[in-house]
Each structure stands twice: as C-alpha cells, then as structure tokens.
GROMACS .gro file of C-alpha atoms in nm:
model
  311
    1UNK     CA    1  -0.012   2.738  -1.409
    2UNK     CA    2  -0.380   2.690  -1.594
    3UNK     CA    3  -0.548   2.464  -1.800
    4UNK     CA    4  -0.578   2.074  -1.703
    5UNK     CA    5  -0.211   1.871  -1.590
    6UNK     CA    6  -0.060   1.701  -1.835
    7UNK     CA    7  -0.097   1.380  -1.940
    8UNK     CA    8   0.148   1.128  -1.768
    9UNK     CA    9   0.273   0.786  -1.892
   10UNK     CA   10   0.437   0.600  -1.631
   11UNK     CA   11   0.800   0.443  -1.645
   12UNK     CA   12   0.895   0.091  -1.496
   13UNK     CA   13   1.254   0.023  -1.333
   14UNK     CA   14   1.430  -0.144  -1.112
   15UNK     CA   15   1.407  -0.179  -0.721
   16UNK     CA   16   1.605   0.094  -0.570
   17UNK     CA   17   1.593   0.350  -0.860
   18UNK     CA   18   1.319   0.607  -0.861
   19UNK     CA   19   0.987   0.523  -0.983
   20UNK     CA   20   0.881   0.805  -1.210
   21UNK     CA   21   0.548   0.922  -1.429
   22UNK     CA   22   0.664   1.136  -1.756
   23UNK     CA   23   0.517   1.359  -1.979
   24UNK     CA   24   0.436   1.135  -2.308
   25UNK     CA   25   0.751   1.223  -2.573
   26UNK     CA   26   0.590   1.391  -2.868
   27UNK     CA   27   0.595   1.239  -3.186
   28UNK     CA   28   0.869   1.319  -3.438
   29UNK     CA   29   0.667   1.504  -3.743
   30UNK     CA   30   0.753   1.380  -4.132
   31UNK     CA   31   1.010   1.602  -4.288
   32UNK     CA   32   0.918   1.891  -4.514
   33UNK     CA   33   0.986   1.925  -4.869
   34UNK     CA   34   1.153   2.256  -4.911
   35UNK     CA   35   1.357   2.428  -5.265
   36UNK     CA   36   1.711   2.301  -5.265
   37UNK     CA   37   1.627   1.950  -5.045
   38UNK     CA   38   1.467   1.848  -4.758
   39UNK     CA   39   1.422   2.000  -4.398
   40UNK     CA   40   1.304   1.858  -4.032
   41UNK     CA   41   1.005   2.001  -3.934
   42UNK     CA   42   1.056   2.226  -3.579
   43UNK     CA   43   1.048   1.977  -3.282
   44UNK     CA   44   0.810   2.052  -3.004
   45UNK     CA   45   0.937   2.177  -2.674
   46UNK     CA   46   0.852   1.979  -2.355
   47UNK     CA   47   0.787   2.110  -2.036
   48UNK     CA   48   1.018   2.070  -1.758
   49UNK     CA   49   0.837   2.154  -1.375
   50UNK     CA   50   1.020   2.095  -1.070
   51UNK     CA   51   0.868   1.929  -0.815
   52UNK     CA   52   0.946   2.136  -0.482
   53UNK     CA   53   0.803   1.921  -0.167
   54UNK     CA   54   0.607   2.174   0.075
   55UNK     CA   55   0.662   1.927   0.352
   56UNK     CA   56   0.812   1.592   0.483
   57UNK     CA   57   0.610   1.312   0.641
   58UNK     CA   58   0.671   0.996   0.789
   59UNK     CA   59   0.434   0.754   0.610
   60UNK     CA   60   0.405   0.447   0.437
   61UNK     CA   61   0.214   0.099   0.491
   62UNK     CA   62   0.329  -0.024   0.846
   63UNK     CA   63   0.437   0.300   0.947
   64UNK     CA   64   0.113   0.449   0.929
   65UNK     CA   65  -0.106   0.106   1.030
   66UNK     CA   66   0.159   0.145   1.336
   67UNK     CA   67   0.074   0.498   1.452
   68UNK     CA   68  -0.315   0.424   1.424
   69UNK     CA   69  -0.303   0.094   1.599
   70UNK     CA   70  -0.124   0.334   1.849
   71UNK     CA   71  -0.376   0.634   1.852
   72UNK     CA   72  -0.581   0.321   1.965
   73UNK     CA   73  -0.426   0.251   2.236
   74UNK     CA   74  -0.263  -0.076   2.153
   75UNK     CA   75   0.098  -0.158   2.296
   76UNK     CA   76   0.219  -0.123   1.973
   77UNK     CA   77   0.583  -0.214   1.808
   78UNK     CA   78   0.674  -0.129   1.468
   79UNK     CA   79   0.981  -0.317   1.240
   80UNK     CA   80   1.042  -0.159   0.977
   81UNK     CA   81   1.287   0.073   0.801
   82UNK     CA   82   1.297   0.374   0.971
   83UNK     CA   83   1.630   0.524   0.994
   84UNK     CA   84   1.499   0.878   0.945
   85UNK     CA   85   1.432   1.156   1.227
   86UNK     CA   86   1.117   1.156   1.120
   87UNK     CA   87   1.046   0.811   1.246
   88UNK     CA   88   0.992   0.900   1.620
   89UNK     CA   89   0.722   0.836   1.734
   90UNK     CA   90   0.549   0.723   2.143
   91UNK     CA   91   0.585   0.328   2.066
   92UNK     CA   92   0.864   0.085   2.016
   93UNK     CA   93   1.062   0.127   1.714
   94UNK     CA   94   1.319  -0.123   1.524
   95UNK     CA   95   1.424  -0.037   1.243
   96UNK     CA   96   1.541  -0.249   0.955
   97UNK     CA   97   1.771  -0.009   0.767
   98UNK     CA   98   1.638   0.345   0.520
   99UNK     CA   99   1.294   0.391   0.457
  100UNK     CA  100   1.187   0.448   0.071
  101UNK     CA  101   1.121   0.851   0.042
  102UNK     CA  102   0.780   0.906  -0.178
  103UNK     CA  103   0.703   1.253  -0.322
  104UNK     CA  104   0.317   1.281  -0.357
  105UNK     CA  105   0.203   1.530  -0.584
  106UNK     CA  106  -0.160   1.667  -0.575
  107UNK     CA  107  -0.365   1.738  -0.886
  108UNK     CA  108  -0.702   1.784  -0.856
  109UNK     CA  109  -0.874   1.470  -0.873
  110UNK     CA  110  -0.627   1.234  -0.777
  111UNK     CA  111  -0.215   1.231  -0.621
  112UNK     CA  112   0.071   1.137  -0.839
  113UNK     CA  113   0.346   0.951  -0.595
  114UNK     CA  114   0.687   0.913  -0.736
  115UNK     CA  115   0.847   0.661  -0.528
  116UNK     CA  116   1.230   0.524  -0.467
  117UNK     CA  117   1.295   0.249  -0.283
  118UNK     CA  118   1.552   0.200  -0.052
  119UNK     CA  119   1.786  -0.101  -0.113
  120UNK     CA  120   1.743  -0.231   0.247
  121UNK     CA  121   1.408  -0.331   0.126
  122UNK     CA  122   1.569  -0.603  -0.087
  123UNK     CA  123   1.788  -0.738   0.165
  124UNK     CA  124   1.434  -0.803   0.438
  125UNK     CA  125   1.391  -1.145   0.490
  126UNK     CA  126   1.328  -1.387   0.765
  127UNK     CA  127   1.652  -1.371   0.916
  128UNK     CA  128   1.706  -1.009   0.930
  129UNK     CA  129   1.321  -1.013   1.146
  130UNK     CA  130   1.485  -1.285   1.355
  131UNK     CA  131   1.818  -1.065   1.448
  132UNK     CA  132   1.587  -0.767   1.532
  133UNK     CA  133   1.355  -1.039   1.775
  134UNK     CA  134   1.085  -0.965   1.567
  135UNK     CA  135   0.956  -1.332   1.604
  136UNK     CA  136   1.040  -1.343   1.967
  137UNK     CA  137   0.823  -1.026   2.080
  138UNK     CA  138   0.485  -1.123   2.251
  139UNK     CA  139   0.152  -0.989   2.037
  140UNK     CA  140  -0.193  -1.091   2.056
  141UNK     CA  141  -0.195  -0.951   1.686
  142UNK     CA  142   0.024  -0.909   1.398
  143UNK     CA  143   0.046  -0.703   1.079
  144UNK     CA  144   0.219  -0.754   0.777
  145UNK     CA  145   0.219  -0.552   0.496
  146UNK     CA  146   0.415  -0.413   0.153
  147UNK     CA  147   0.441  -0.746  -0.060
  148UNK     CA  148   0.561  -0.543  -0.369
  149UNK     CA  149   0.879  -0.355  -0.207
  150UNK     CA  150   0.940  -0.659  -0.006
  151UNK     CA  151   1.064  -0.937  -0.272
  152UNK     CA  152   1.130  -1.193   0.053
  153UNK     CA  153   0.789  -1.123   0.227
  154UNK     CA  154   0.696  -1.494   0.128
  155UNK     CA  155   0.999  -1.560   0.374
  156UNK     CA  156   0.892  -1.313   0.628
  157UNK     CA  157   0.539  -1.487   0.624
  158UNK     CA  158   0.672  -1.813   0.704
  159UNK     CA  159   0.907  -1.692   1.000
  160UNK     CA  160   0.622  -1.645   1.225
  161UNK     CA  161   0.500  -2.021   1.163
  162UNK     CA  162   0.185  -2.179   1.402
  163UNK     CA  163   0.081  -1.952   1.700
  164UNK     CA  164  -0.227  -1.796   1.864
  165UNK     CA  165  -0.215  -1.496   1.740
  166UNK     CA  166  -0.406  -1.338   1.398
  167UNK     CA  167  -0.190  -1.220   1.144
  168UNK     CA  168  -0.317  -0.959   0.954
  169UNK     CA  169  -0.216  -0.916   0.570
  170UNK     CA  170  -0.212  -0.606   0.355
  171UNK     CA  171  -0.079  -0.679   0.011
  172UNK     CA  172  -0.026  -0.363  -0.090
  173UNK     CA  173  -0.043  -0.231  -0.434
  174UNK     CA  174   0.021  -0.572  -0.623
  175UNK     CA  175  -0.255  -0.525  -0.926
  176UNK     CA  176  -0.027  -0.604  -1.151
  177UNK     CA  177   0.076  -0.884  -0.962
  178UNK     CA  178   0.316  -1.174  -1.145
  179UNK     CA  179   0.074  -1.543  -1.170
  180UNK     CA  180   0.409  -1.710  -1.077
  181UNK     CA  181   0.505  -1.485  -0.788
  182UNK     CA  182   0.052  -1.500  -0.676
  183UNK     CA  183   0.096  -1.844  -0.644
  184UNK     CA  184   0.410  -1.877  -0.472
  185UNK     CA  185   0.215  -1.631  -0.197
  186UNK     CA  186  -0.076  -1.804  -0.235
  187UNK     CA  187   0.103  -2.068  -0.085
  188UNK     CA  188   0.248  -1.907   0.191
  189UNK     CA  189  -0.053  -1.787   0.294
  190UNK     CA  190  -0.233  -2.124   0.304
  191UNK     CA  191   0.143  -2.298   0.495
  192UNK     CA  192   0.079  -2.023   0.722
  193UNK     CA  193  -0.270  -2.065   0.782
  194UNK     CA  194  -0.297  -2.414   0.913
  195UNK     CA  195  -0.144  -2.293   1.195
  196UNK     CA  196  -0.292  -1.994   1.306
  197UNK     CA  197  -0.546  -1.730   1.178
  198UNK     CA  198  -0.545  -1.513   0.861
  199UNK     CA  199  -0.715  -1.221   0.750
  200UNK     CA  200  -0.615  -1.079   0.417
  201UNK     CA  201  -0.738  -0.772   0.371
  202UNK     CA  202  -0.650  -0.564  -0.012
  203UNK     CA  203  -0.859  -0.307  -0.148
  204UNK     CA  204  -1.123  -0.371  -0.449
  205UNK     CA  205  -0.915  -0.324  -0.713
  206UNK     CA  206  -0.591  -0.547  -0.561
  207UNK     CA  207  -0.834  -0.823  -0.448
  208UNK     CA  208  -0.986  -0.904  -0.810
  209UNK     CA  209  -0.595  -0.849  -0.905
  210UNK     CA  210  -0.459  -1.117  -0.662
  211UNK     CA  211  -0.765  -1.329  -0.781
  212UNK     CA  212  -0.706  -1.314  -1.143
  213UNK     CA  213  -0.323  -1.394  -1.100
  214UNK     CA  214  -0.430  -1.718  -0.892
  215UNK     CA  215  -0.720  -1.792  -1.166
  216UNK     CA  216  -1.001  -1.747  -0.953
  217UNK     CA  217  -1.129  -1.416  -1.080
  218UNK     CA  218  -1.487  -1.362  -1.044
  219UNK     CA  219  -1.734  -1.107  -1.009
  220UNK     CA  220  -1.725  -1.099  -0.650
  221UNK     CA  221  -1.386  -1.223  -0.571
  222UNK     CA  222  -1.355  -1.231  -0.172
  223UNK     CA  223  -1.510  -1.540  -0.118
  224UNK     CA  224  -1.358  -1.729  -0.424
  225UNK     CA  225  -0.984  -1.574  -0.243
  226UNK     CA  226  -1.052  -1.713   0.046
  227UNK     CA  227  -1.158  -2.030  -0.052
  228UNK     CA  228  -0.784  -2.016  -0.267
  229UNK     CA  229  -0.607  -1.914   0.031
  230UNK     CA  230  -0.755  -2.104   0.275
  231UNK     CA  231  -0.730  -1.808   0.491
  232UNK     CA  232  -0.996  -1.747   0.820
  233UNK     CA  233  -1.102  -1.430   0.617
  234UNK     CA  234  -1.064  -1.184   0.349
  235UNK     CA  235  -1.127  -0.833   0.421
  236UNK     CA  236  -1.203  -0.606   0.161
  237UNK     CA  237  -1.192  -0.245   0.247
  238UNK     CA  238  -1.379  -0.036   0.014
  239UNK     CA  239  -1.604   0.244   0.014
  240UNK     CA  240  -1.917   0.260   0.049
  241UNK     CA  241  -1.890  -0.092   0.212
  242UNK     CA  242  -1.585  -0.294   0.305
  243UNK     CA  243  -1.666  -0.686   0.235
  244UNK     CA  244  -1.603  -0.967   0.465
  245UNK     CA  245  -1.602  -1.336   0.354
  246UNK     CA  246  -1.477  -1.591   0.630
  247UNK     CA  247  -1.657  -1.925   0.723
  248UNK     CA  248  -2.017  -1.738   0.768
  249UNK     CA  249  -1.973  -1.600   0.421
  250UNK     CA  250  -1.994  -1.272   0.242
  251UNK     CA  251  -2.142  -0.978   0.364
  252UNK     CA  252  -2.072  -0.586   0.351
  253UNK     CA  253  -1.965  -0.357   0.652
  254UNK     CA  254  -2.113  -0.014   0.591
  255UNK     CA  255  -1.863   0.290   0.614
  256UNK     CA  256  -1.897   0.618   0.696
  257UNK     CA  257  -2.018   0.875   0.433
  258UNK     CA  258  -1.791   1.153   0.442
  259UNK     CA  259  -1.643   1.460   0.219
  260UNK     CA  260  -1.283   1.304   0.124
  261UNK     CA  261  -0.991   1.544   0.177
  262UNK     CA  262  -0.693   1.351   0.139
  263UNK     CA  263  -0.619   1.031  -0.055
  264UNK     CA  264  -0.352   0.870   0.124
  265UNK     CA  265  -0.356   0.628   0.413
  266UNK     CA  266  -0.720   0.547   0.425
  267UNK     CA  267  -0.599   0.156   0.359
  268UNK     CA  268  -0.349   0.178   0.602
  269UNK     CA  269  -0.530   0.326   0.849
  270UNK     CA  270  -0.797   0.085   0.791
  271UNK     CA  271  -0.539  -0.226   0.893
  272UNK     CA  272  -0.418  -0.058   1.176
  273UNK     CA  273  -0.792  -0.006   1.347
  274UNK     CA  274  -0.857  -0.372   1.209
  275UNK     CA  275  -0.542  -0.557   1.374
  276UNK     CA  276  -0.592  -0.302   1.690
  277UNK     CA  277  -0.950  -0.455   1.715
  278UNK     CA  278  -0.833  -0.831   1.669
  279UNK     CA  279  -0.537  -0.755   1.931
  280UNK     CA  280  -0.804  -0.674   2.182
  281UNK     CA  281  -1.029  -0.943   2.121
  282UNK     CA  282  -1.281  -0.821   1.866
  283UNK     CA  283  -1.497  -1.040   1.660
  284UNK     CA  284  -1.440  -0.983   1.299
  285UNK     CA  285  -1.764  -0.735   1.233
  286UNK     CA  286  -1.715  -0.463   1.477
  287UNK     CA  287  -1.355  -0.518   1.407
  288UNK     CA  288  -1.407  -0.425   1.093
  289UNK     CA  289  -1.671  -0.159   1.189
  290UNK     CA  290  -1.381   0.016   1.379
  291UNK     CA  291  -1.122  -0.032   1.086
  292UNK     CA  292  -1.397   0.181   0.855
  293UNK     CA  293  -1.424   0.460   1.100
  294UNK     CA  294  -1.053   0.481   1.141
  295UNK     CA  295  -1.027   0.494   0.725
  296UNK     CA  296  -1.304   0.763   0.733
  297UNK     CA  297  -1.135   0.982   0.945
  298UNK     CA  298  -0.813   0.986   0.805
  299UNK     CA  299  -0.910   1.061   0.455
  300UNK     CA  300  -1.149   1.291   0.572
  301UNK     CA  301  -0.932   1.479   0.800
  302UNK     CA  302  -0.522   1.382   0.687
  303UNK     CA  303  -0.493   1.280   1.055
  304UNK     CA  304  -0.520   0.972   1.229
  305UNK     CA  305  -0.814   0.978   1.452
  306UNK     CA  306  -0.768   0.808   1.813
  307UNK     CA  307  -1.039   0.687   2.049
  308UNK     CA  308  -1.240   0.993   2.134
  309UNK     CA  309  -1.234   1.129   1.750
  310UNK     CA  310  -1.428   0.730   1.645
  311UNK     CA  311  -1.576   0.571   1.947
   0.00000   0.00000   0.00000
C-alpha cells in the first residue's frame, strides 16, 4: 500500500469490549436531479484492511515495569493478570485472572494500539490483592500502576495503608481523566501518604491532565500536583528531561539523547528502573538518573536493558 494512512477517528466503549480507531464514515452526498425524478448520488466505498499481528508479546504497564525492575536485579514479584503462556518469566508471578490483549499497529510516525480489556480487570480490588497475599509479601518498594483499566485502584491504593516502604505510582494514560473520579484519587493518594512515601510519576501530557481535573493546572504542573497530593514527590518522565518536584523543589533530570526505535514501554520501563532504585536505597536523583537510562534504552533498542547495557 502507498500514499499516507488514513485518517482515524477513534471510538469509545465499554470496559471489556474492544477499543477500536475507524476510518471517518464519508459523508452522504445531496441527491441528484435526474429526467423522470430524483436519484442518490453513488456512495463511496470504504476500505476494509485486516490487521494480521506479525508477533505476540507479553507487555503492558506492570508487566513490563516488572521485567525491568528484574533485568535490575531486584527480587522482584509481579500481581497481575497474567494467565497467558506468554507470562513466564525468571521472577515470582501471581496472577489475577486474563490479561487485556493489545494489537499495536505501526505507521510511520507514531503506533495505533487497539486494545480489549479483559473483564478480570473490573473485578481487581483490595480483596482480590489480599487473597493472592499481595499485602502480606515483604518489599522495600512497591509499584502500582494502570488507574484507567483498574476502576477499584482507589481500593487497591488504600490496601497497602502506613508502612516503610515507597510506593511508586504510574497513572497510566488518564488525560482524559473524569474531575470527579481525579479527586476521589487525589484523595487516596494524600490517605495514603500520611503514612508512608509517594512518588507519582505520569508523563507530560497525563501530569497537566491529572492537574487540570483537580484544578490546579498550571504551566509547570509538578510542583502545583504535589502540593495537591501531598505526595513526597512527583516524577515526571519526559524527554529531553524528566522533572522532579518533592520538598527541595523542581528541577530537571537530563536523559539520554538517543535515535528512538520503538514507542512503547519507555514509561514503563522508566518506573521499573525508578522503583528498582528506591528498593535499593537510592536517593530520588540518581534514582531517577537510572529510571532515564532504562527509558532510553528500551525505546532505543525494543529491549529492556539490564545492568551492564546502563551502568
């Protein structure tokens, strides 16, 4: 096929139906006045293409943070819904039910990720982490991530309740967060954080989004987050510089300047190199430092780099 791709609209639904991006309907043209009456004018065809997947993957937020916490060298445990074959992998694995599949398409320029969500998803709350121990295994760190497939990951916040060690927040995709359902989290987030630390950490574009919703938004929208969620930090991976604001302030964390290859799991891997480095002790910088590098590699590569590929 030639030329540019089409142009895509996407299509909202429901959790646990298949999130899709169509080719925008054409327009129905005026009717023609012809001898004798009237006539339609000729409909235009639309294209059908099938989308035939070259390869499967496992993926996904905490699947992916998992296996480069992992490539680390962390002792690393993963809950989450994994009941694939794919899913094996050299750590602990507890799975929570079927894993959403994703089909990424590549155009040039930018990926195209038609998404269907498994129902399990739904039912993930406190008490299903609780049956599976999550809350009783030991960690010096924790990540949590996927607040937009999750509707009870308010519930799964509060399960882990005051403790020593840092939980580490992705949000995930949530720019077009609900105000209602922002400050409900919002509120989580703070419960949770008077009892232990916090680092949220979206990209750019879902950090002025979470702001907005909780009517913060400003032109640099870490610090003014932070101060909202009373959180120890907000991490803001980005490129050319990730942003940290905590109780020093705001500052930027340089990242690496590479040719980008792939564009999917950068973020992830970014949370699992940051809650790696906070498991082991790091101070927030060089955690962050780390994080970058492990981004970097991974969308500069499509692998997940391990010690001797960033240190």
């Amino acid at each position: 096929m030639s030329g540019d791709p089409p142009r895509l609209r996407p299509r909202r639904c429901l959790p646990g139906r298949q999130r899709r991006y169509l080719r925008p309907r054409p327009r129905r043209e005026r009717t023609r006045g012809v001898a004798g009456g009237l006539r339609p004018a000729r409909r235009r065809r639309r294209a059908v293409v099938p989308v035939r997947p070259r390869r499967r993957a496992p993926g996904g937020q905490s699947v992916t943070a998992a296996r480069q916490a992992d490539r680390l060298g962390a002792a690393t445990t993963l809950f989450g819904h994994c009941d694939d074959p794919l899913f094996e992998f050299p750590f602990r694995v507890e799975s929570l039910g079927d894993p959403a599949a994703v089909t990424v398409c590549t155009f040039e320029g930018e990926d195209l990720m038609l998404a269907t969500d498994s129902s399990a998803l739904a039912d993930c709350d406190a008490a299903r982490l609780r049956d599976a121990g999550t809350y009783d295994t030991p960690a010096d760190a924790i990540c949590v991530s996927n607040a937009v497939s999750v509707p009870g990951i308010g519930d799964v916040l509060r399960g882990f309740g005051p403790g020593d060690a840092p939980v580490v927040f992705d949000p995930g995709p949530i720019t077009g967060i609900d105000p209602d359902r922002a400050r409900r989290l919002g509120a989580t987030l703070r419960d949770l954080a008077a009892g232990r630390e916090v680092v949220v950490t979206p990209n750019a574009d879902e950090t002025e989004a979470f702001a907005a919703a909780l009517g913060v938004a400003a032109e640099a929208p870490a610090e003014p987050l932070r101060d909202a969620l009373g959180v120890a930090a907000v991490v803001v991976h980005a490129h050319p510089a990730s942003v940290v604001a905590d109780a020093d302030g705001t500052r930027e964390v340089p990242a690496p300047d590479v040719e980008r290859t792939a564009r999917t799991g950068g973020g992830d891997c970014f949370v699992g190199g940051l809650t790696a480095a906070l498991s082991g002790g790091w101070d927030l910088d060089p955690a962050v430092e780390l994080a970058n590098r492990c981004a970097a590699y991974r969308v500069s590569t499509d692998r997940i780099g391990g010690r001797a590929d960033l240190l």
